[in-house]
Amino acid sequence: MTKSVIIRAVGAGLPERRVSNDELSKTLDTSDEWIRSHTGIGWRHLAADGETTSDLAVRAARQALERAGVTPADIDLIVLATTSPDYFGCPPTACIVQHKLGATQAAAFDLVAACSGFIYGLTVAKSMLLAGTARRALVIGAEVLSRVTDWTDRNTCVLFGDGAGAAVVDLSDTPDQGILNTRMGTDGSGWEYIVIRNGGAAHPYTRGSLAQRKLPVIEMNGKKVFVFAVRTLPEVVRGLVAEAGLTLDDLKWIVPHQANARIIQAAADQMKIPESRFYMNLEQRANTSSASIPLALCDLDAAGGLKRGDLIAIVGFGSGLTYGGALIRW
Ligand code: ACO
């Protein structure tokens, strides 16, 4: 029998603290007017001191598990997408999440694909479930980007927020349900457009480097990323629906990575689709990188915008440069 791979439930994990643009403008040469008009962002959640990526991931995972009606022991795969791990490469943050959840049967690893991380994670989980190497997965996107942000750089720090979103991904006997198809792509020639330059093997910590302010923080060429995003978003969505023998009119929602409202508006114009069919929660959440798509799905679901059987496209793009999407029969 042909199996489908479905998202059984999604969950969110957000820090309590919510910071407005006005609050940022008290310590930074910026304004609510500039940030809203250039990005669409109004607020962002920021982690409390000591609150980590794994903490937010666990909160999101617990909510998703509860909604799916499964226990941590029922999970045998955890894929955690993050750009801001608890520890730099070692150990994988997914292993800390496995321990905190008590998901003792699960193999757990991190996946680094920046803002496309959740899409890449879903693709990996789907492939492993269909191949029989796992039975039920948790795919999580989780970030504490505030710890890899230069809070004196107004070009980047106003854009990002902290949070996590999780999905319980399961096999189903009903055909043509769930994740119908996925796409992943990379343009490595743009690897320098969004980069945490310091602290890795290319630019290791050396004595005094922190004192010289060579901090491991996000550096970005906003204009290059903007152009890349406006090009790839429509390409990915068009490719997904064409491959499935469907049209853009069949989509109830396009749920894009929440980077910038102007990127989404430009993509909507190009695709000749009303902007209202693109779901946006970035006014409230800002850009949470790998967490942004699962958080958007949670918010859309909580607002009653998702019904079983709805056809949606999710699409991500980000550092790498990575991009990808998935067509989902909810
Ligand atoms: N407040 C006030 N002024 C600002 C701010 C700010 N926060 N940031 C920049 N400015 C100023 C600049 O200094 C510049 O001033 P100048 O003309 O005197 O030099 C002016 O505003 C215009 O700056 P631009 O960079 O041209 O602004 P632009 O309209 O291109 O918007 C932005 C910048 C919002 C970053 C845009 O390029 C963008 O959204 N790019 C995409 C970024 C993105 O999506 N990143 C997501 C991926 S992140 C990831 O993968 C982890």
PDB file of N, CA and C in Angstrom, residues 87-88 147-148 196-217:
ATOM      1  N   TYR A  87      25.510  24.697  21.848  1.00  0.00           N
ATOM      2  CA  TYR A  87      26.972  24.587  21.829  1.00  0.00           C
ATOM      3  C   TYR A  87      27.412  24.535  20.379  1.00  0.00           C
ATOM      4  N   PHE A  88      28.573  25.059  20.120  1.00  0.00           N
ATOM      5  CA  PHE A  88      29.063  25.204  18.760  1.00  0.00           C
ATOM      6  C   PHE A  88      29.470  23.839  18.206  1.00  0.00           C
ATOM      7  N   ARG A 147      21.598  35.709  20.428  1.00  0.00           N
ATOM      8  CA  ARG A 147      22.950  35.476  20.955  1.00  0.00           C
ATOM      9  C   ARG A 147      24.016  35.525  19.858  1.00  0.00           C
ATOM     10  N   VAL A 148      23.588  35.527  18.588  1.00  0.00           N
ATOM     11  CA  VAL A 148      24.570  35.638  17.497  1.00  0.00           C
ATOM     12  C   VAL A 148      24.277  36.897  16.677  1.00  0.00           C
ATOM     13  N   ILE A 196      28.160  34.009   9.748  1.00  0.00           N
ATOM     14  CA  ILE A 196      28.708  34.210  11.096  1.00  0.00           C
ATOM     15  C   ILE A 196      30.192  33.892  10.936  1.00  0.00           C
ATOM     16  N   ARG A 197      30.968  34.935  10.724  1.00  0.00           N
ATOM     17  CA  ARG A 197      32.324  34.762  10.215  1.00  0.00           C
ATOM     18  C   ARG A 197      33.299  34.247  11.278  1.00  0.00           C
ATOM     19  N   ASN A 198      33.142  34.734  12.487  1.00  0.00           N
ATOM     20  CA  ASN A 198      34.172  34.488  13.501  1.00  0.00           C
ATOM     21  C   ASN A 198      33.843  33.299  14.397  1.00  0.00           C
ATOM     22  N   GLY A 199      34.884  32.566  14.743  1.00  0.00           N
ATOM     23  CA  GLY A 199      34.695  31.460  15.678  1.00  0.00           C
ATOM     24  C   GLY A 199      34.729  30.096  15.022  1.00  0.00           C
ATOM     25  N   GLY A 200      34.594  30.020  13.698  1.00  0.00           N
ATOM     26  CA  GLY A 200      34.654  28.736  13.003  1.00  0.00           C
ATOM     27  C   GLY A 200      36.077  28.409  12.594  1.00  0.00           C
ATOM     28  N   ALA A 201      36.261  27.305  11.842  1.00  0.00           N
ATOM     29  CA  ALA A 201      37.604  26.866  11.463  1.00  0.00           C
ATOM     30  C   ALA A 201      38.297  27.878  10.535  1.00  0.00           C
ATOM     31  N   ALA A 202      37.495  28.629   9.766  1.00  0.00           N
ATOM     32  CA  ALA A 202      38.097  29.620   8.866  1.00  0.00           C
ATOM     33  C   ALA A 202      38.626  30.839   9.621  1.00  0.00           C
ATOM     34  N   HIS A 203      37.972  31.151  10.712  1.00  0.00           N
ATOM     35  CA  HIS A 203      38.375  32.317  11.524  1.00  0.00           C
ATOM     36  C   HIS A 203      38.299  31.926  12.992  1.00  0.00           C
ATOM     37  N   PRO A 204      39.222  31.065  13.433  1.00  0.00           N
ATOM     38  CA  PRO A 204      39.117  30.555  14.810  1.00  0.00           C
ATOM     39  C   PRO A 204      39.348  31.655  15.838  1.00  0.00           C
ATOM     40  N   TYR A 205      38.834  31.397  17.031  1.00  0.00           N
ATOM     41  CA  TYR A 205      39.123  32.324  18.122  1.00  0.00           C
ATOM     42  C   TYR A 205      40.619  32.355  18.339  1.00  0.00           C
ATOM     43  N   THR A 206      41.156  33.525  18.469  1.00  0.00           N
ATOM     44  CA  THR A 206      42.559  33.629  18.869  1.00  0.00           C
ATOM     45  C   THR A 206      42.601  34.524  20.088  1.00  0.00           C
ATOM     46  N   ARG A 207      43.688  34.439  20.770  1.00  0.00           N
ATOM     47  CA  ARG A 207      43.829  35.254  21.960  1.00  0.00           C
ATOM     48  C   ARG A 207      43.525  36.723  21.625  1.00  0.00           C
ATOM     49  N   GLY A 208      42.594  37.296  22.326  1.00  0.00           N
ATOM     50  CA  GLY A 208      42.309  38.716  22.123  1.00  0.00           C
ATOM     51  C   GLY A 208      41.276  39.007  21.043  1.00  0.00           C
ATOM     52  N   SER A 209      40.819  37.983  20.288  1.00  0.00           N
ATOM     53  CA  SER A 209      39.916  38.296  19.176  1.00  0.00           C
ATOM     54  C   SER A 209      38.585  38.855  19.672  1.00  0.00           C
ATOM     55  N   LEU A 210      38.100  38.374  20.815  1.00  0.00           N
ATOM     56  CA  LEU A 210      36.848  38.918  21.337  1.00  0.00           C
ATOM     57  C   LEU A 210      37.048  40.365  21.768  1.00  0.00           C
ATOM     58  N   ALA A 211      38.228  40.626  22.357  1.00  0.00           N
ATOM     59  CA  ALA A 211      38.516  41.995  22.791  1.00  0.00           C
ATOM     60  C   ALA A 211      38.549  42.941  21.594  1.00  0.00           C
ATOM     61  N   GLN A 212      38.951  42.399  20.415  1.00  0.00           N
ATOM     62  CA  GLN A 212      38.967  43.247  19.210  1.00  0.00           C
ATOM     63  C   GLN A 212      37.593  43.282  18.539  1.00  0.00           C
ATOM     64  N   ARG A 213      36.581  42.801  19.254  1.00  0.00           N
ATOM     65  CA  ARG A 213      35.196  42.803  18.788  1.00  0.00           C
ATOM     66  C   ARG A 213      34.984  41.911  17.563  1.00  0.00           C
ATOM     67  N   LYS A 214      35.840  40.884  17.400  1.00  0.00           N
ATOM     68  CA  LYS A 214      35.579  39.939  16.317  1.00  0.00           C
ATOM     69  C   LYS A 214      34.590  38.907  16.826  1.00  0.00           C
ATOM     70  N   LEU A 215      33.377  39.343  17.034  1.00  0.00           N
ATOM     71  CA  LEU A 215      32.374  38.497  17.675  1.00  0.00           C
ATOM     72  C   LEU A 215      31.734  37.542  16.662  1.00  0.00           C
ATOM     73  N   PRO A 216      31.317  36.364  17.123  1.00  0.00           N
ATOM     74  CA  PRO A 216      30.599  35.468  16.218  1.00  0.00           C
ATOM     75  C   PRO A 216      29.153  35.940  16.055  1.00  0.00           C
ATOM     76  N   VAL A 217      28.956  36.887  15.161  1.00  0.00           N
ATOM     77  CA  VAL A 217      27.615  37.464  14.954  1.00  0.00           C
ATOM     78  C   VAL A 217      27.268  37.455  13.467  1.00  0.00           C
TER      79      VAL A 217
END
